[in-house]
């Protein structure tokens, strides 16, 4: 078994991220379970078919009582209706403050489960078991929980840290290729935003990553987790530096919301959003056209989308971007690259520049 443990430390909380292969087989990872703990496995019907039996068999080695709650698969179910279903399930089955929610899934399951954990009886424990690359490198870490609203993504939620994160690379080998590739958008985001040397490493090793080389995947995941855990430690509630993790997300969230969370995967929308952010930075004179091209080339190497959806007009982005959580005035604040490895927050960006940048992102 290969294992690497990283700790996330906030002002009031500390928890481990276990990263490796077959990590559920190590009982020492679960020493926070007490005899008689009631554990609720929360997952979706796709993961249930692939992993539920194996996960349940592993969990039952520990002194816990197990229930399960299954949701349909898809971003469109990340809403208050699903929250109410899970809350009703917990109440009907008499779960109390000693119950523990276990989120087995990607960002949808993790965010929704964490949100319910934060509000059920004013807060119960939950554990993240991310099954997608995107959730392993990003969504499962840092305590952002929440659900979508038809008018905006992740507009309803809390900051609420898990008790632990169990990142097992085995999950990635049953992941559909499109989902795997989507996750690499968040990996590339970390490199553009914080670490030029990591960007160079990804450029050099993209073939190994796409072919699921074990050592390179583990290094990639570990690096992203180390970056995010450091940032969460410095800025848990996104008052400043943590906002830099949102490169490309303001544009990407607009795409997801416009299409009602039914077509574009999160990583795909973020990939397009990062190109738009680069084009905006280019128009503002922050980066060169050569740098923009280099970013686009890397996204292309992974098969990620780099063109704006042709059936979404540039002006349509603005109404969603104005609702973005990073905005502190009536204007639009954006995370923009100043170089590969460095991003900054820019406030009240002229909407004409944003629209001009988006127009540069359509396929000619």
C-alpha positions as semicolon CSV with decimal commas, in nm:
position;residue;x (nm);y (nm);z (nm)
1;X;0,000;0,000;0,000
2;X;0,122;0,346;-0,093
3;X;0,005;0,625;0,136
4;X;0,076;0,989;0,191
5;X;-0,095;1,194;0,461
6;X;-0,132;1,572;0,445
7;X;-0,290;1,772;0,726
8;X;-0,525;2,064;0,674
9;X;-0,502;2,308;0,964
10;X;-0,749;2,590;1,021
11;X;-0,804;2,816;1,318
12;X;-1,044;2,574;1,488
13;X;-0,991;2,242;1,313
14;X;-0,732;1,996;1,186
15;X;-0,786;1,688;0,974
16;X;-0,589;1,446;0,756
17;X;-0,600;1,389;0,382
18;X;-0,497;1,028;0,324
19;X;-0,365;0,982;-0,029
20;X;-0,274;0,644;-0,172
21;X;-0,392;0,307;-0,293
22;X;-0,614;0,067;-0,092
23;X;-0,621;0,311;0,199
24;X;-0,946;0,165;0,337
25;X;-0,755;-0,149;0,431
26;X;-0,547;0,034;0,694
27;X;-0,746;0,034;1,018
28;X;-0,524;0,298;1,176
29;X;-0,676;0,552;0,936
30;X;-1,011;0,513;1,108
31;X;-0,914;0,542;1,473
32;X;-1,164;0,827;1,521
33;X;-1,453;0,578;1,487
34;X;-1,609;0,482;1,819
35;X;-1,792;0,160;1,889
36;X;-2,155;0,206;1,792
37;X;-2,105;0,511;1,569
38;X;-2,384;0,537;1,314
39;X;-2,243;0,599;0,970
40;X;-2,454;0,709;0,674
41;X;-2,304;0,634;0,333
42;X;-2,418;0,906;0,089
43;X;-2,352;0,835;-0,278
44;X;-2,518;0,832;-0,620
45;X;-2,661;0,549;-0,826
46;X;-2,362;0,536;-1,063
47;X;-2,100;0,497;-0,788
48;X;-2,330;0,259;-0,605
49;X;-2,298;0,007;-0,890
50;X;-1,917;0,030;-0,906
51;X;-1,804;0,075;-0,548
52;X;-2,076;0,042;-0,284
53;X;-2,026;-0,329;-0,211
54;X;-1,647;-0,299;-0,172
55;X;-1,670;0,015;0,041
56;X;-1,938;-0,134;0,264
57;X;-1,734;-0,452;0,315
58;X;-1,437;-0,239;0,420
59;X;-1,642;-0,016;0,650
60;X;-1,803;-0,310;0,824
61;X;-1,457;-0,413;0,949
62;X;-1,495;-0,123;1,193
63;X;-1,727;-0,097;1,496
64;X;-1,996;0,110;1,323
65;X;-2,361;0,076;1,229
66;X;-2,417;0,154;0,862
67;X;-2,706;0,315;0,673
68;X;-2,704;0,435;0,314
69;X;-2,866;0,711;0,113
70;X;-2,854;0,703;-0,269
71;X;-2,915;1,003;-0,496
72;X;-2,941;1,013;-0,876
73;X;-2,618;1,103;-1,053
74;X;-2,559;1,450;-1,195
75;X;-2,494;1,816;-1,120
76;X;-2,865;1,892;-1,169
77;X;-2,936;1,708;-0,839
78;X;-2,708;1,937;-0,641
79;X;-3,000;2,140;-0,511
80;X;-3,221;2,210;-0,210
81;X;-3,462;1,932;-0,307
82;X;-3,184;1,676;-0,257
83;X;-3,083;1,845;0,069
84;X;-3,438;1,809;0,196
85;X;-3,449;1,442;0,096
86;X;-3,131;1,368;0,291
87;X;-3,245;1,569;0,594
88;X;-3,576;1,383;0,594
89;X;-3,393;1,051;0,574
90;X;-3,179;1,141;0,877
91;X;-3,481;1,249;1,078
92;X;-3,694;0,948;0,988
93;X;-3,411;0,717;1,092
94;X;-3,350;0,900;1,421
95;X;-2,995;1,005;1,350
96;X;-2,839;1,228;1,614
97;X;-2,527;1,437;1,671
98;X;-2,311;1,126;1,703
99;X;-2,400;1,014;1,350
100;X;-2,136;1,057;1,079
101;X;-2,205;1,124;0,711
102;X;-1,966;0,963;0,462
103;X;-1,967;1,132;0,121
104;X;-1,867;0,878;-0,143
105;X;-1,858;1,059;-0,475
106;X;-1,741;1,361;-0,666
107;X;-1,797;1,727;-0,601
108;X;-2,176;1,706;-0,613
109;X;-2,200;1,440;-0,341
110;X;-1,921;1,594;-0,134
111;X;-2,059;1,948;-0,141
112;X;-2,416;1,841;-0,073
113;X;-2,324;1,599;0,207
114;X;-2,102;1,856;0,374
115;X;-2,378;2,114;0,359
116;X;-2,628;1,878;0,521
117;X;-2,370;1,784;0,788
118;X;-2,322;2,154;0,867
119;X;-2,693;2,223;0,924
120;X;-2,831;1,894;1,062
121;X;-2,884;1,942;1,437
122;X;-2,649;2,242;1,404
123;X;-2,360;2,029;1,288
124;X;-2,251;1,664;1,272
125;X;-1,929;1,503;1,151
126;X;-1,872;1,408;0,789
127;X;-1,599;1,232;0,595
128;X;-1,500;1,298;0,235
129;X;-1,423;1,001;0,009
130;X;-1,370;1,168;-0,330
131;X;-1,408;0,938;-0,630
132;X;-1,325;1,180;-0,915
133;X;-0,994;1,346;-0,993
134;X;-1,158;1,687;-0,967
135;X;-1,284;1,621;-0,616
136;X;-0,959;1,455;-0,508
137;X;-0,746;1,755;-0,603
138;X;-0,992;2,028;-0,514
139;X;-1,359;1,994;-0,413
140;X;-1,313;1,756;-0,118
141;X;-1,055;1,978;0,052
142;X;-1,113;2,298;0,244
143;X;-1,467;2,278;0,376
144;X;-1,664;2,457;0,106
145;X;-2,009;2,301;0,105
146;X;-2,327;2,391;-0,074
147;X;-2,576;2,347;-0,352
148;X;-2,670;2,527;-0,671
149;X;-2,956;2,764;-0,744
150;X;-3,106;2,800;-1,089
151;X;-2,968;3,156;-1,094
152;X;-2,615;3,067;-0,985
153;X;-2,375;2,790;-0,891
154;X;-2,290;2,720;-0,524
155;X;-2,494;3,018;-0,406
156;X;-2,631;2,833;-0,100
157;X;-2,376;2,685;0,138
158;X;-2,143;2,703;0,435
159;X;-1,778;2,668;0,530
160;X;-1,766;2,342;0,725
161;X;-1,458;2,122;0,746
162;X;-1,469;1,740;0,725
163;X;-1,320;1,506;0,985
164;X;-1,099;1,341;0,723
165;X;-1,049;1,301;0,349
166;X;-0,973;0,957;0,202
167;X;-0,829;0,988;-0,146
168;X;-0,781;0,644;-0,299
169;X;-0,639;0,639;-0,649
170;X;-0,826;0,314;-0,724
171;X;-1,144;0,514;-0,784
172;X;-0,990;0,683;-1,087
173;X;-0,955;0,356;-1,278
174;X;-1,334;0,321;-1,308
175;X;-1,388;0,688;-1,388
176;X;-1,524;0,766;-1,737
177;X;-1,253;0,927;-1,950
178;X;-1,448;1,251;-1,987
179;X;-1,471;1,283;-1,607
180;X;-1,100;1,213;-1,566
181;X;-1,003;1,474;-1,825
182;X;-1,239;1,726;-1,664
183;X;-1,043;1,691;-1,339
184;X;-0,718;1,792;-1,506
185;X;-0,861;2,141;-1,558
186;X;-0,840;2,196;-1,182
187;X;-0,486;2,054;-1,179
188;X;-0,380;2,299;-1,449
189;X;-0,555;2,577;-1,256
190;X;-0,325;2,517;-0,957
191;X;-0,018;2,538;-1,180
192;X;-0,124;2,857;-1,359
193;X;-0,226;3,020;-1,032
194;X;0,055;2,924;-0,795
195;X;0,340;2,713;-0,930
196;X;0,530;2,764;-1,255
197;X;0,749;2,457;-1,191
198;X;0,437;2,243;-1,153
199;X;0,316;2,382;-1,486
200;X;0,645;2,276;-1,645
201;X;0,609;1,930;-1,488
202;X;0,255;1,891;-1,628
203;X;0,372;1,997;-1,974
204;X;0,642;1,730;-1,956
205;X;0,428;1,450;-1,808
206;X;0,082;1,493;-1,960
207;X;0,109;1,164;-2,152
208;X;0,186;0,972;-1,831
209;X;-0,101;1,143;-1,652
210;X;-0,349;1,058;-1,927
211;X;-0,226;0,698;-1,936
212;X;-0,284;0,676;-1,557
213;X;0,076;0,625;-1,450
214;X;0,042;0,550;-1,078
215;X;0,343;0,743;-0,949
216;X;0,275;1,050;-1,161
217;X;-0,092;1,056;-1,064
218;X;-0,006;1,032;-0,695
219;X;0,250;1,311;-0,728
220;X;-0,002;1,526;-0,916
221;X;-0,277;1,475;-0,657
222;X;-0,040;1,524;-0,365
223;X;0,097;1,850;-0,510
224;X;-0,252;1,993;-0,560
225;X;-0,355;1,891;-0,208
226;X;-0,044;2,050;-0,058
227;X;-0,114;2,377;-0,240
228;X;-0,477;2,386;-0,135
229;X;-0,417;2,283;0,226
230;X;-0,163;2,565;0,259
231;X;-0,405;2,821;0,117
232;X;-0,695;2,701;0,333
233;X;-0,469;2,729;0,638
234;X;-0,397;3,093;0,552
235;X;-0,749;3,190;0,444
236;X;-1,019;2,942;0,542
237;X;-1,319;3,162;0,460
238;X;-1,198;3,317;0,137
239;X;-1,137;3,669;0,259
240;X;-0,840;3,712;0,030
241;X;-0,583;3,460;-0,095
242;X;-0,822;3,165;-0,120
243;X;-1,017;3,349;-0,388
244;X;-0,718;3,290;-0,618
245;X;-0,826;2,925;-0,635
246;X;-1,114;3,045;-0,852
247;X;-0,919;3,117;-1,169
248;X;-1,160;3,065;-1,459
249;X;-1,452;2,987;-1,230
250;X;-1,646;3,311;-1,270
251;X;-1,677;3,250;-1,644
252;X;-1,714;2,873;-1,597
253;X;-1,994;2,904;-1,343
254;X;-2,179;3,130;-1,587
255;X;-2,158;2,859;-1,851
256;X;-2,280;2,591;-1,610
257;X;-2,572;2,800;-1,486
258;X;-2,674;2,912;-1,837
259;X;-2,696;2,549;-1,949
260;X;-2,880;2,458;-1,627
261;X;-2,599;2,224;-1,508
262;X;-2,701;1,971;-1,771
263;X;-2,428;1,966;-2,036
264;X;-2,087;2,100;-1,938
265;X;-1,888;1,924;-1,667
266;X;-1,744;2,158;-1,408
267;X;-1,385;2,107;-1,521
268;X;-1,480;2,160;-1,884
269;X;-1,650;2,491;-1,801
270;X;-1,349;2,596;-1,590
271;X;-1,116;2,510;-1,880
272;X;-1,305;2,746;-2,108
273;X;-1,317;2,998;-1,824
274;X;-0,940;2,991;-1,783
275;X;-0,897;3,072;-2,151
276;X;-1,139;3,363;-2,106
277;X;-0,946;3,480;-1,799
278;X;-0,622;3,465;-1,999
279;X;-0,778;3,660;-2,285
280;X;-0,904;3,922;-2,038
281;X;-0,555;3,949;-1,887
282;X;-0,411;3,981;-2,237
283;X;-0,643;4,271;-2,321
284;X;-0,546;4,440;-1,993
285;X;-0,177;4,403;-2,078
286;X;-0,106;4,164;-1,790
287;X;0,022;3,872;-1,999
288;X;0,145;3,818;-2,352
289;X;-0,028;3,641;-2,639
290;X;0,254;3,383;-2,620
291;X;0,156;3,300;-2,261
292;X;-0,211;3,267;-2,358
293;X;-0,115;3,031;-2,639
294;X;0,095;2,822;-2,403
295;X;-0,198;2,778;-2,165
296;X;-0,433;2,689;-2,450
297;X;-0,183;2,436;-2,586
298;X;-0,163;2,258;-2,250
299;X;-0,541;2,243;-2,217
300;X;-0,553;2,104;-2,570
301;X;-0,299;1,835;-2,480
302;X;-0,548;1,702;-2,226
303;X;-0,841;1,724;-2,465
304;X;-1,008;1,997;-2,260
305;X;-1,239;2,246;-2,434
306;X;-1,092;2,588;-2,509
307;X;-1,369;2,751;-2,714
308;X;-1,676;2,935;-2,585
309;X;-2,010;2,756;-2,637
310;X;-2,136;2,883;-2,972
311;X;-2,498;2,901;-2,853
312;X;-2,422;3,131;-2,557
313;X;-2,382;3,496;-2,651
314;X;-2,103;3,699;-2,480
315;X;-2,355;3,935;-2,321
316;X;-2,526;3,640;-2,146
317;X;-2,218;3,584;-1,929
318;X;-2,252;3,922;-1,759
319;X;-2,583;3,858;-1,582
320;X;-2,436;3,549;-1,413
321;X;-2,097;3,706;-1,345
322;X;-2,262;3,995;-1,162
323;X;-2,394;3,742;-0,906
324;X;-2,051;3,593;-0,842
325;X;-1,961;3,559;-0,474
326;X;-1,626;3,736;-0,521
327;X;-1,802;4,060;-0,610
328;X;-1,804;4,315;-0,329
329;X;-1,955;4,605;-0,522
330;X;-2,184;4,638;-0,823
331;X;-1,888;4,559;-1,047
332;X;-1,729;4,230;-1,150
333;X;-1,416;4,107;-0,970
334;X;-1,199;3,854;-1,150
335;X;-0,902;3,630;-1,078
336;X;-0,658;3,692;-1,361
337;X;-0,309;3,558;-1,439
338;X;-0,017;3,799;-1,433
339;X;0,215;3,521;-1,544
340;X;0,216;3,142;-1,533
341;X;0,243;3,070;-1,162
342;X;0,098;3,402;-1,044
343;X;-0,259;3,531;-1,024
344;X;-0,418;3,834;-0,863
345;X;-0,766;3,966;-0,783
346;X;-0,876;4,253;-1,005
347;X;-1,182;4,457;-0,907
348;X;-1,452;4,626;-1,111
349;X;-1,335;4,504;-1,449
350;X;-1,495;4,696;-1,735
351;X;-1,774;4,483;-1,879
352;X;-1,676;4,587;-2,233
353;X;-1,331;4,432;-2,181
354;X;-1,488;4,111;-2,045
355;X;-1,719;4,086;-2,346
356;X;-1,431;4,157;-2,586
357;X;-1,224;3,883;-2,421
358;X;-1,510;3,633;-2,445
359;X;-1,555;3,716;-2,815
360;X;-1,193;3,613;-2,872
361;X;-1,277;3,265;-2,740
362;X;-1,522;3,156;-3,011
363;X;-1,413;2,911;-3,276
364;X;-1,360;3,105;-3,599
